[in-house]
């Protein structure tokens, strides 16, 4: 009995190549993806197929692979794969619709460009910026129900790109990091990872200006935020929500040490409701 391969089987192989660490892993993954693109509906690639192939290039250890125009191969290949995915979607493959996760995988490839050539690093930074701009343009076109717009991961990767691709001296990196963090705050996507990366990359003066002084309420350090939490508008668009002790929904309240204060309150609220249930067998059995 012949067992017919499925899309899931192909993606499992792509996943294996993406984590294999083999020198030719990216090329082998792309070959498999090409086979899927030639197949009919049952084996046509989906979003995961393209993300795994892009990840294979992003994790390529050989950073000396350069294209004819002097660009990093992993960056150019990621862009090429994104274009191929768009073509698949426009050709009727609804499973290959580019979304935020796909664009973030391209950003990840840019951020992992560790070339010593400044020209190559600057090209990767240019691609990273254009990728985010394309996300915003697509979000405007899609309108309501948008599946492609920058999120917390986008800004974390953009901060990492600034760290790896821009020179530390001269103030260029500092200005770029501040601009990215400001935009992240404005759009309400500051999460634990964004705050952690910003603290590592930013100078002590910049971190003090953009975080510490705002949290403490000014130079005196005795502002309104006694819990040392970030403004709620900085976290208002994160995917998860917090709750007050009364059970009301609220934007996640991120403290300066990277923990979500009202996520803990939400857990307390859930446990209190659980204890108030008439059927106590759930608790006695240890199954929460």
XYZ file of N, CA and C in Angstrom:
864
model
N 0.847 -1.182 0.000
C 0.000 0.000 0.000
C 0.888 1.239 0.000
N 0.682 2.090 -0.955
C 1.443 3.333 -1.049
C 0.780 4.400 -0.199
N 1.567 5.045 0.638
C 1.051 6.123 1.469
C 1.384 7.454 0.798
N 0.371 8.234 0.532
C 0.568 9.503 -0.156
C 1.081 10.568 0.815
N 2.114 11.273 0.402
C 2.669 12.343 1.235
C 1.667 13.484 1.362
N 1.723 14.162 2.478
C 0.836 15.297 2.728
C 1.654 16.569 2.901
N 0.960 17.680 2.914
C 1.622 18.965 3.152
C 2.313 18.962 4.510
N 1.677 18.341 5.482
C 2.247 18.257 6.821
C 3.577 17.498 6.800
N 3.651 16.428 6.003
C 4.900 15.668 5.879
C 6.008 16.527 5.291
N 5.667 17.267 4.254
C 6.658 18.147 3.622
C 7.146 19.206 4.622
N 6.216 19.778 5.364
C 6.599 20.811 6.331
C 7.458 20.250 7.457
N 7.214 18.990 7.820
C 8.056 18.354 8.839
C 9.497 18.249 8.346
N 9.668 17.932 7.069
C 11.016 17.848 6.507
C 11.642 19.239 6.439
N 10.855 20.225 6.055
C 11.358 21.606 6.021
C 11.791 22.055 7.414
N 11.007 21.675 8.411
C 11.358 22.037 9.791
C 12.673 21.371 10.193
N 12.844 20.136 9.782
C 14.082 19.428 10.099
C 15.286 20.115 9.462
N 15.134 20.562 8.212
C 16.229 21.271 7.549
C 16.506 22.602 8.231
N 15.467 23.259 8.721
C 15.646 24.587 9.324
C 16.431 24.532 10.628
N 16.473 23.367 11.265
C 17.195 23.246 12.536
C 18.389 22.299 12.436
N 18.676 21.817 11.241
C 19.705 20.787 11.089
C 21.119 21.325 11.283
N 21.354 22.561 10.864
C 22.699 23.116 10.957
C 23.618 22.677 9.834
N 23.109 21.898 8.872
C 23.926 21.440 7.741
C 24.263 22.616 6.825
N 25.406 22.552 6.173
C 25.837 23.655 5.308
C 24.887 23.879 4.135
N 24.282 22.801 3.639
C 23.387 22.922 2.490
C 21.917 22.851 2.891
N 21.629 23.072 4.171
C 20.248 22.936 4.653
C 19.300 23.896 3.940
N 19.723 25.145 3.757
C 18.848 26.144 3.125
C 18.533 25.761 1.682
N 19.566 25.314 0.943
C 19.356 24.918 -0.451
C 18.433 23.697 -0.543
N 18.626 22.730 0.357
C 17.780 21.539 0.340
C 16.336 21.896 0.673
N 16.151 22.820 1.618
C 14.800 23.252 1.974
C 14.134 23.953 0.799
N 14.891 24.791 0.105
C 14.319 25.504 -1.039
C 13.960 24.541 -2.166
N 14.760 23.506 -2.373
C 14.437 22.495 -3.386
C 13.102 21.826 -3.076
N 12.906 21.498 -1.813
C 11.654 20.857 -1.405
C 10.476 21.818 -1.579
N 10.703 23.076 -1.235
C 9.639 24.075 -1.412
C 9.274 24.211 -2.883
N 10.261 24.166 -3.758
C 9.997 24.263 -5.195
C 9.137 23.116 -5.681
N 9.382 21.911 -5.129
C 8.547 20.760 -5.474
C 7.103 21.003 -5.039
N 6.930 21.570 -3.866
C 5.582 21.837 -3.366
C 4.872 22.871 -4.240
N 5.613 23.863 -4.711
C 5.000 24.905 -5.543
C 4.496 24.354 -6.872
N 5.068 23.238 -7.325
C 4.644 22.636 -8.587
C 3.451 21.708 -8.415
N 3.149 21.359 -7.178
C 2.086 20.396 -6.910
C 0.708 21.059 -6.926
N -0.313 20.199 -6.825
C -1.688 20.672 -6.805
C -2.075 21.090 -5.385
N -3.346 21.287 -5.152
C -3.840 21.862 -3.901
C -3.383 21.101 -2.656
N -3.411 19.784 -2.706
C -3.125 18.995 -1.506
C -1.704 19.184 -0.991
N -0.771 19.484 -1.880
C 0.630 19.623 -1.484
C 1.165 21.038 -1.682
N 0.332 21.946 -2.103
C 0.785 23.324 -2.312
C 1.274 23.907 -0.987
N 2.334 24.703 -1.004
C 2.902 25.235 0.243
C 1.953 26.201 0.938
N 2.027 26.234 2.257
C 1.256 27.193 3.036
C 2.210 28.169 3.723
N 1.685 28.971 4.597
C 2.499 29.977 5.278
C 3.678 29.343 6.001
N 3.430 28.253 6.687
C 4.484 27.593 7.448
C 5.616 27.125 6.545
N 5.288 26.678 5.343
C 6.308 26.195 4.407
C 7.307 27.292 4.088
N 6.806 28.479 3.833
C 7.696 29.588 3.477
C 8.488 30.086 4.693
N 7.844 30.141 5.842
C 8.551 30.596 7.042
C 9.706 29.660 7.370
N 9.483 28.359 7.276
C 10.539 27.390 7.593
C 11.701 27.494 6.614
N 11.393 27.739 5.332
C 12.464 27.888 4.342
C 13.260 29.160 4.575
N 12.570 30.247 4.913
C 13.265 31.497 5.231
C 14.132 31.326 6.467
N 13.627 30.591 7.458
C 14.411 30.335 8.668
C 15.673 29.537 8.358
N 15.587 28.652 7.377
C 16.760 27.866 6.989
C 17.879 28.777 6.506
N 17.509 29.815 5.741
C 18.510 30.777 5.277
C 18.970 31.687 6.417
N 18.044 32.087 7.274
C 18.409 32.978 8.383
C 19.418 32.324 9.315
N 19.340 30.987 9.453
C 20.235 30.270 10.361
C 21.504 29.783 9.677
N 21.683 30.151 8.419
C 22.880 29.725 7.701
C 24.128 30.223 8.432
N 25.035 29.320 8.740
C 26.236 29.699 9.480
C 27.274 30.351 8.584
N 27.256 30.007 7.309
C 28.248 30.558 6.383
C 27.836 31.974 5.993
N 28.403 32.965 6.648
C 28.039 34.361 6.388
C 28.820 34.966 5.228
N 29.644 34.158 4.568
C 30.450 34.688 3.467
C 29.787 34.491 2.112
N 28.569 33.936 2.100
C 27.869 33.733 0.847
C 27.270 35.063 0.400
N 27.823 35.624 -0.669
C 27.433 36.950 -1.124
C 26.910 36.854 -2.554
N 25.898 37.655 -2.877
C 25.340 37.671 -4.218
C 26.201 38.527 -5.131
N 25.877 38.530 -6.435
C 26.671 39.264 -7.415
C 26.668 40.764 -7.185
N 25.597 41.293 -6.561
C 25.538 42.736 -6.322
C 26.100 43.120 -4.955
N 26.740 42.175 -4.268
C 27.391 42.496 -2.999
C 26.476 42.442 -1.797
N 25.326 41.766 -1.903
C 24.389 41.664 -0.785
C 24.543 40.317 -0.086
N 24.076 40.261 1.153
C 24.098 39.001 1.886
C 23.061 38.064 1.270
N 23.483 36.836 0.991
C 22.614 35.870 0.327
C 21.356 35.584 1.132
N 21.472 35.482 2.464
C 20.309 35.135 3.279
C 19.239 36.216 3.222
N 19.661 37.474 3.112
C 18.704 38.579 3.019
C 17.993 38.560 1.673
N 18.776 38.427 0.601
C 18.181 38.423 -0.738
C 17.293 37.206 -0.951
N 17.703 36.054 -0.419
C 16.892 34.852 -0.564
C 15.575 34.980 0.198
N 15.615 35.614 1.358
C 14.391 35.819 2.136
C 13.411 36.689 1.368
N 13.927 37.733 0.737
C 13.057 38.596 -0.078
C 12.490 37.829 -1.272
N 13.326 37.027 -1.885
C 12.883 36.236 -3.032
C 11.772 35.268 -2.632
N 11.937 34.618 -1.490
C 10.917 33.685 -1.016
C 9.614 34.395 -0.679
N 9.708 35.610 -0.146
C 8.506 36.391 0.135
C 7.774 36.729 -1.159
N 8.522 37.084 -2.201
C 7.919 37.383 -3.494
C 7.264 36.137 -4.095
N 7.910 34.992 -3.935
C 7.333 33.748 -4.436
C 6.042 33.410 -3.698
N 6.016 33.694 -2.422
C 4.808 33.445 -1.638
C 3.671 34.344 -2.115
N 3.978 35.607 -2.379
C 2.965 36.533 -2.882
C 2.415 36.055 -4.219
N 3.309 35.548 -5.063
C 2.876 35.039 -6.369
C 1.959 33.835 -6.199
N 2.287 32.954 -5.253
C 1.433 31.799 -4.975
C 0.040 32.239 -4.544
N 0.004 33.239 -3.666
C -1.282 33.716 -3.168
C -2.105 34.360 -4.281
N -1.443 35.162 -5.100
C -2.142 35.820 -6.212
C -2.597 34.820 -7.265
N -1.936 33.659 -7.305
C -2.300 32.621 -8.280
C -3.419 31.718 -7.775
N -3.904 31.988 -6.564
C -5.055 31.246 -6.057
C -4.792 30.369 -4.855
N -3.556 30.307 -4.387
C -3.251 29.512 -3.201
C -3.542 30.354 -1.956
N -4.732 30.191 -1.402
C -5.150 31.024 -0.269
C -4.374 30.707 0.997
N -3.711 29.547 1.035
C -2.933 29.172 2.213
C -1.581 29.885 2.255
N -1.227 30.546 1.174
C 0.065 31.225 1.090
C -0.102 32.736 1.231
N -1.053 33.140 2.012
C -1.271 34.568 2.207
C -0.212 35.130 3.167
N 0.605 36.085 2.727
C 1.625 36.664 3.618
C 0.976 37.395 4.786
N 1.507 37.197 5.977
C 0.997 37.890 7.145
C 2.170 38.378 7.990
N 1.866 38.834 9.187
C 2.897 39.415 10.052
C 4.021 38.430 10.334
N 3.696 37.161 10.576
C 4.718 36.167 10.902
C 5.722 35.994 9.755
N 5.231 36.046 8.524
C 6.115 35.870 7.366
C 7.059 37.059 7.232
N 6.513 38.257 7.349
C 7.358 39.448 7.269
C 8.381 39.465 8.416
N 7.966 39.008 9.575
C 8.903 38.955 10.704
C 10.036 37.971 10.449
N 9.758 36.901 9.715
C 10.827 35.952 9.398
C 11.862 36.586 8.472
N 11.418 37.470 7.577
C 12.354 38.210 6.729
C 13.180 39.173 7.576
N 12.516 39.839 8.516
C 13.225 40.728 9.434
C 14.279 39.964 10.227
N 13.937 38.767 10.647
C 14.872 37.949 11.416
C 16.116 37.634 10.591
N 15.920 37.348 9.306
C 17.056 37.074 8.423
C 17.952 38.312 8.305
N 17.341 39.485 8.228
C 18.118 40.729 8.155
C 18.911 40.945 9.439
N 18.254 40.736 10.581
C 18.903 40.966 11.875
C 20.064 40.006 12.102
N 20.054 38.843 11.425
C 21.111 37.853 11.612
C 22.192 37.943 10.547
N 22.281 39.085 9.897
C 23.360 39.323 8.950
C 24.575 39.808 9.733
N 25.562 38.945 9.911
C 26.726 39.269 10.734
C 27.978 39.531 9.911
N 27.782 40.003 8.693
C 28.909 40.280 7.822
C 29.787 41.394 8.396
N 31.083 41.308 8.134
C 32.011 42.349 8.569
C 32.053 43.513 7.579
N 31.440 43.311 6.410
C 31.406 44.354 5.377
C 30.291 45.350 5.696
N 30.649 46.614 5.895
C 29.653 47.620 6.265
C 28.601 47.804 5.175
N 29.006 47.709 3.919
C 28.055 47.869 2.817
C 26.973 46.804 2.877
N 27.365 45.580 3.168
C 26.408 44.473 3.246
C 25.472 44.666 4.434
N 26.018 45.095 5.565
C 25.181 45.332 6.748
C 24.174 46.454 6.495
N 24.608 47.511 5.820
C 23.690 48.622 5.551
C 22.592 48.209 4.578
N 22.922 47.343 3.639
C 21.896 46.848 2.723
C 20.862 46.019 3.482
N 21.339 45.204 4.427
C 20.418 44.399 5.245
C 19.525 45.310 6.086
N 20.077 46.410 6.606
C 19.280 47.356 7.390
C 18.236 48.030 6.507
N 18.628 48.355 5.272
C 17.679 48.956 4.333
C 16.518 48.010 4.053
N 16.830 46.742 3.847
C 15.789 45.745 3.588
C 14.870 45.608 4.798
N 15.437 45.654 5.993
C 14.624 45.541 7.215
C 13.627 46.696 7.305
N 14.104 47.899 7.039
C 13.227 49.080 7.102
C 12.139 48.997 6.035
N 12.527 48.616 4.819
C 11.545 48.507 3.733
C 10.523 47.414 4.021
N 10.941 46.351 4.686
C 10.019 45.269 5.037
C 8.929 45.769 5.972
N 9.313 46.562 6.970
C 8.322 47.118 7.900
C 7.410 48.099 7.176
N 7.968 48.901 6.277
C 7.155 49.839 5.507
C 6.151 49.096 4.642
N 6.572 47.987 4.039
C 5.659 47.187 3.220
C 4.546 46.581 4.064
N 4.856 46.206 5.294
C 3.834 45.688 6.196
C 2.763 46.745 6.436
N 3.193 47.962 6.688
C 2.239 49.043 6.959
C 1.384 49.347 5.722
N 2.014 49.320 4.551
C 1.259 49.572 3.320
C 0.220 48.486 3.081
N 0.602 47.231 3.314
C -0.349 46.138 3.131
C -1.475 46.222 4.150
N -1.150 46.669 5.365
C -2.176 46.813 6.398
C -3.209 47.852 5.978
N -2.762 48.936 5.338
C -3.685 49.968 4.873
C -4.601 49.428 3.775
N -4.035 48.589 2.898
C -4.821 48.029 1.802
C -5.861 47.040 2.307
N -5.505 46.250 3.322
C -6.420 45.223 3.818
C -7.520 45.796 4.694
N -7.234 46.909 5.367
C -8.257 47.544 6.203
C -8.657 46.667 7.367
N -9.950 46.564 7.606
C -10.443 45.762 8.720
C -10.135 44.283 8.495
N -9.856 43.591 9.586
C -9.490 42.189 9.481
C -8.069 41.999 8.977
N -7.246 43.023 9.120
C -5.879 42.989 8.619
C -5.093 41.862 9.285
N -4.337 41.146 8.480
C -3.511 40.060 8.987
C -2.028 40.395 8.913
N -1.716 41.577 8.420
C -0.313 41.926 8.242
C -0.063 43.344 8.743
N 0.458 43.454 9.931
C 0.858 44.744 10.472
C 1.915 44.518 11.545
N 2.769 45.499 11.784
C 3.834 45.328 12.780
C 3.273 44.976 14.148
N 3.995 44.121 14.880
C 3.611 43.765 16.236
C 4.838 43.850 17.137
N 4.739 43.335 18.350
C 5.853 43.415 19.294
C 7.091 42.703 18.753
N 6.911 41.553 18.115
C 8.043 40.828 17.546
C 8.730 41.638 16.459
N 7.948 42.347 15.654
C 8.504 43.196 14.604
C 9.471 44.213 15.185
N 9.038 44.891 16.252
C 9.884 45.930 16.829
C 11.090 45.350 17.554
N 10.927 44.178 18.162
C 12.090 43.542 18.794
C 13.145 43.200 17.749
N 12.710 42.629 16.624
C 13.645 42.268 15.565
C 14.281 43.494 14.932
N 13.511 44.580 14.830
C 14.057 45.814 14.258
C 15.112 46.407 15.190
N 14.884 46.308 16.494
C 15.895 46.754 17.461
C 17.154 45.894 17.358
N 16.978 44.592 17.194
C 18.135 43.712 17.055
C 18.887 44.006 15.757
N 18.147 44.367 14.705
C 18.791 44.735 13.450
C 19.641 45.991 13.632
N 19.129 46.962 14.372
C 19.903 48.174 14.659
C 21.199 47.826 15.383
N 21.118 46.916 16.340
C 22.300 46.531 17.112
C 23.338 45.828 16.241
N 22.892 44.930 15.358
C 23.829 44.111 14.595
C 24.317 44.765 13.306
N 23.545 45.727 12.783
C 23.851 46.240 11.445
C 24.382 47.667 11.419
N 24.136 48.438 12.462
C 24.569 49.838 12.479
C 25.804 50.010 13.357
N 26.700 50.922 12.971
C 27.914 51.145 13.771
C 27.587 51.757 15.120
N 28.309 51.303 16.144
C 28.058 51.790 17.504
C 28.531 53.222 17.679
N 29.582 53.602 16.955
C 30.116 54.945 17.112
C 29.378 55.933 16.211
N 29.443 57.207 16.593
C 28.861 58.260 15.760
C 27.431 58.623 16.089
N 26.758 57.826 16.898
C 25.399 58.166 17.308
C 24.302 57.694 16.376
N 24.658 57.092 15.234
C 23.630 56.650 14.274
C 22.769 55.543 14.869
N 23.422 54.562 15.499
C 22.664 53.468 16.090
C 21.745 53.975 17.192
N 22.255 54.873 18.026
C 21.468 55.399 19.144
C 20.195 56.090 18.658
N 20.322 56.888 17.593
C 19.159 57.587 17.038
C 18.152 56.602 16.463
N 18.662 55.581 15.774
C 17.764 54.584 15.174
C 17.032 53.793 16.253
N 17.755 53.391 17.294
C 17.144 52.633 18.394
C 16.063 53.459 19.077
N 16.335 54.724 19.305
C 15.342 55.592 19.943
C 14.104 55.747 19.070
N 14.316 55.909 17.754
C 13.185 56.069 16.837
C 12.311 54.818 16.803
N 12.945 53.649 16.779
C 12.190 52.385 16.754
C 11.401 52.212 18.052
N 12.039 52.478 19.178
C 11.356 52.319 20.469
C 10.212 53.321 20.604
N 10.418 54.548 20.146
C 9.360 55.558 20.194
C 8.147 55.106 19.392
N 8.388 54.544 18.203
C 7.284 54.080 17.361
C 6.574 52.890 18.007
N 7.343 52.017 18.648
C 6.758 50.873 19.342
C 5.851 51.337 20.480
N 6.312 52.329 21.234
C 5.489 52.888 22.325
C 4.225 53.528 21.766
N 4.378 54.257 20.677
C 3.241 54.960 20.068
C 2.175 53.978 19.603
N 2.600 52.823 19.080
C 1.646 51.846 18.553
C 1.199 50.837 19.604
N 1.746 50.929 20.821
C 1.274 50.092 21.916
C 1.715 48.656 21.881
N 2.980 48.400 21.473
C 3.459 47.031 21.358
C 4.690 46.747 22.221
N 4.875 47.475 23.297
C 6.018 47.228 24.170
C 5.711 46.029 25.065
N 6.465 44.949 24.877
C 6.309 43.790 25.753
C 7.625 43.523 26.475
N 7.705 42.418 27.194
C 8.894 42.110 27.980
C 10.150 42.041 27.124
N 10.055 41.383 25.970
C 11.234 41.208 25.118
C 11.683 42.528 24.502
N 10.746 43.361 24.078
C 11.103 44.672 23.526
C 11.828 45.500 24.572
N 11.278 45.519 25.787
C 11.889 46.304 26.864
C 13.282 45.779 27.196
N 13.441 44.462 27.209
C 14.737 43.863 27.531
C 15.783 44.193 26.475
N 15.413 44.069 25.192
C 16.354 44.369 24.114
C 16.711 45.849 24.106
N 15.720 46.705 24.309
C 15.980 48.151 24.330
C 16.953 48.507 25.446
N 16.782 47.896 26.611
C 17.671 48.188 27.737
C 19.103 47.753 27.439
N 19.273 46.631 26.722
C 20.605 46.137 26.392
C 21.290 46.999 25.341
N 20.506 47.503 24.375
C 21.103 48.231 23.253
C 21.302 49.705 23.564
N 20.312 50.316 24.203
C 20.350 51.758 24.441
C 21.443 52.120 25.443
N 21.954 53.327 25.300
C 22.920 53.825 26.287
C 22.187 54.077 27.601
N 22.898 54.100 28.724
C 22.247 54.380 30.012
C 21.470 55.699 29.999
N 22.009 56.704 29.283
C 21.323 57.999 29.217
C 19.995 57.890 28.468
N 20.005 57.161 27.347
C 18.780 57.010 26.567
C 17.743 56.200 27.330
N 18.163 55.116 27.970
C 17.219 54.290 28.736
C 16.622 55.103 29.880
N 17.435 55.905 30.509
C 16.946 56.750 31.609
C 15.916 57.751 31.095
N 16.196 58.346 29.947
C 15.289 59.356 29.394
C 13.968 58.745 28.926
N 14.046 57.601 28.226
C 12.845 57.051 27.597
C 12.045 56.129 28.514
N 12.670 55.615 29.596
C 11.957 54.672 30.468
C 11.954 55.125 31.923
N 13.120 55.261 32.508
C 13.194 55.508 33.952
C 12.504 56.798 34.362
N 12.772 57.889 33.656
C 12.180 59.167 34.039
C 10.663 59.163 33.838
N 10.205 58.438 32.820
C 8.759 58.359 32.576
C 8.081 57.513 33.650
N 8.721 56.415 34.030
C 8.146 55.529 35.037
C 8.102 56.198 36.410
N 9.184 56.897 36.757
C 9.259 57.514 38.080
C 8.616 58.885 38.132
N 8.232 59.421 36.984
C 7.526 60.702 36.967
C 8.413 61.914 36.897
N 9.721 61.747 36.596
C 10.562 62.920 36.437
C 11.883 62.796 37.153
N 12.611 63.891 37.182
C 13.956 63.898 37.761
C 13.956 63.515 39.230
N 12.920 63.888 39.959
C 12.886 63.615 41.391
C 12.688 62.162 41.729
N 12.182 61.395 40.777
C 11.982 59.972 41.016
C 10.837 59.652 41.955
N 9.932 60.599 42.169
C 8.810 60.357 43.081
C 7.502 60.649 42.372
N 7.396 60.123 41.150
C 6.217 60.405 40.346
C 5.010 59.598 40.757
N 4.014 59.577 39.859
C 2.737 58.940 40.176
C 2.816 57.422 40.112
N 3.767 56.886 39.350
C 3.821 55.439 39.148
C 4.588 54.762 40.279
N 3.908 54.569 41.406
C 4.553 53.957 42.573
C 4.910 52.501 42.308
N 4.143 51.832 41.433
C 4.434 50.434 41.127
C 5.540 50.303 40.093
N 6.068 51.437 39.631
C 7.125 51.441 38.619
C 6.688 50.658 37.395
N 5.530 51.010 36.865
C 5.000 50.362 35.680
C 5.020 51.329 34.505
N 5.119 50.765 33.300
C 5.116 51.577 32.090
C 3.706 52.079 31.810
N 3.578 53.180 31.060
C 2.246 53.675 30.697
C 1.432 52.601 29.970
N 0.160 52.499 30.286
C -0.685 51.464 29.673
C -0.791 51.629 28.163
N -0.665 52.863 27.669
C -0.773 53.067 26.220
C 0.395 52.405 25.479
N 1.497 52.131 26.185
C 2.627 51.452 25.553
C 2.344 49.972 25.311
N 1.417 49.383 26.038
C 1.139 47.938 25.943
C -0.278 47.646 25.457
N -1.012 48.656 25.051
C -2.459 48.507 24.817
C -2.807 47.565 23.663
N -1.903 47.337 22.719
C -2.233 46.520 21.553
C -1.596 45.133 21.580
N -1.079 44.713 22.727
C -0.542 43.357 22.827
C -1.681 42.343 22.709
N -1.347 41.147 22.265
C -2.379 40.146 21.970
C -3.119 39.671 23.205
N -2.447 39.672 24.338
C -3.106 39.191 25.548
C -3.558 40.374 26.385
N -4.554 40.143 27.200
C -5.118 41.192 28.026
C -4.971 40.819 29.499
N -4.931 41.831 30.325
C -4.912 41.605 31.761
C -6.297 41.811 32.344
N -6.404 41.644 33.658
C -7.649 41.906 34.361
C -7.333 42.538 35.709
N -8.240 43.347 36.156
C -8.115 43.881 37.507
C -8.579 42.813 38.487
N -8.389 43.058 39.771
C -8.843 42.096 40.770
C -10.352 41.928 40.748
N -11.053 42.942 40.215
C -12.515 42.855 40.120
C -12.947 42.092 38.876
N -11.974 41.724 38.040
C -12.309 40.941 36.856
C -12.506 41.755 35.601
N -12.330 43.066 35.665
C -12.501 43.906 34.478
C -11.283 43.789 33.575
N -11.534 43.753 32.250
C -10.435 43.665 31.299
C -9.632 44.958 31.307
N -8.333 44.824 31.116
C -7.459 45.988 31.113
C -6.240 45.697 30.261
N -5.600 46.771 29.789
C -4.352 46.595 29.049
C -3.299 46.006 29.976
N -2.424 45.134 29.465
C -1.376 44.558 30.311
C -0.514 45.662 30.920
N -0.286 45.591 32.212
C 0.545 46.573 32.900
C 1.932 45.989 33.093
N 2.897 46.516 32.334
C 4.257 45.998 32.352
C 5.107 46.798 33.335
N 5.686 46.110 34.306
C 6.551 46.782 35.268
C 7.941 46.942 34.682
N 8.728 47.767 35.332
C 10.047 48.083 34.801
C 10.989 46.885 34.843
N 10.667 45.885 35.666
C 11.521 44.693 35.731
C 11.093 43.627 34.727
N 10.109 43.962 33.865
C 9.716 43.058 32.790
C 8.604 42.093 33.120
N 7.919 42.266 34.248
C 6.805 41.386 34.605
C 5.486 42.136 34.423
N 4.442 41.379 34.128
C 3.129 41.976 33.933
C 2.362 41.929 35.257
N 2.133 43.094 35.828
C 1.497 43.174 37.141
C 0.070 42.639 37.107
N -0.731 43.122 36.144
C -2.130 42.712 36.163
C -2.372 41.364 35.508
N -1.322 40.742 34.942
C -1.459 39.347 34.540
C -1.524 38.486 35.800
N -0.738 38.865 36.816
C -0.811 38.174 38.098
C -2.181 38.386 38.732
N -2.704 39.603 38.616
C -4.039 39.879 39.141
C -5.090 39.060 38.412
N -4.883 38.878 37.102
C -5.822 38.082 36.322
C -5.812 36.633 36.811
N -4.624 36.100 37.092
C -4.530 34.734 37.604
C -5.213 34.605 38.966
N -5.049 35.629 39.822
C -5.718 35.627 41.121
C -7.235 35.656 40.944
N -7.684 36.429 39.969
C -9.124 36.524 39.681
C -9.677 35.161 39.240
N -8.920 34.470 38.367
C -9.368 33.163 37.894
C -9.409 32.144 39.038
N -8.397 32.172 39.890
C -8.357 31.235 40.996
C -9.483 31.505 41.987
N -9.789 32.763 42.202
C -10.878 33.091 43.122
C -12.203 32.571 42.591
N -12.418 32.737 41.279
C -13.638 32.206 40.676
C -13.671 30.693 40.765
N -12.512 30.075 40.603
C -12.449 28.623 40.658
C -12.824 28.121 42.050
N -12.354 28.806 43.061
C -12.652 28.384 44.434
C -14.114 28.597 44.789
N -14.733 29.568 44.116
C -16.128 29.876 44.417
C -17.096 28.911 43.746
N -16.598 28.070 42.881
C -17.479 27.122 42.207
C -18.025 26.113 43.216
N -19.243 25.714 42.979
C -19.871 24.762 43.884
C -19.189 23.400 43.830
N -18.774 22.999 42.666
C -18.156 21.690 42.535
C -16.680 21.781 42.919
N -16.340 21.378 44.127
C -14.973 21.466 44.614
C -14.134 20.239 44.236
N -14.721 19.312 43.519
C -13.962 18.134 43.149
C -12.797 18.473 42.225
N -12.917 19.550 41.445
C -11.835 19.940 40.532
C -10.573 20.279 41.319
N -10.760 21.051 42.394
C -9.618 21.423 43.213
C -9.088 20.243 44.015
N -10.005 19.435 44.565
C -9.566 18.314 45.380
C -8.771 17.300 44.541
N -9.123 17.217 43.249
C -8.417 16.276 42.369
C -7.109 16.843 41.857
N -6.850 18.131 42.146
C -5.597 18.730 41.733
C -5.559 19.123 40.283
N -6.724 19.108 39.603
C -6.753 19.479 38.185
C -7.307 20.881 38.071
N -6.427 21.842 37.683
C -6.852 23.234 37.571
C -7.147 23.597 36.145
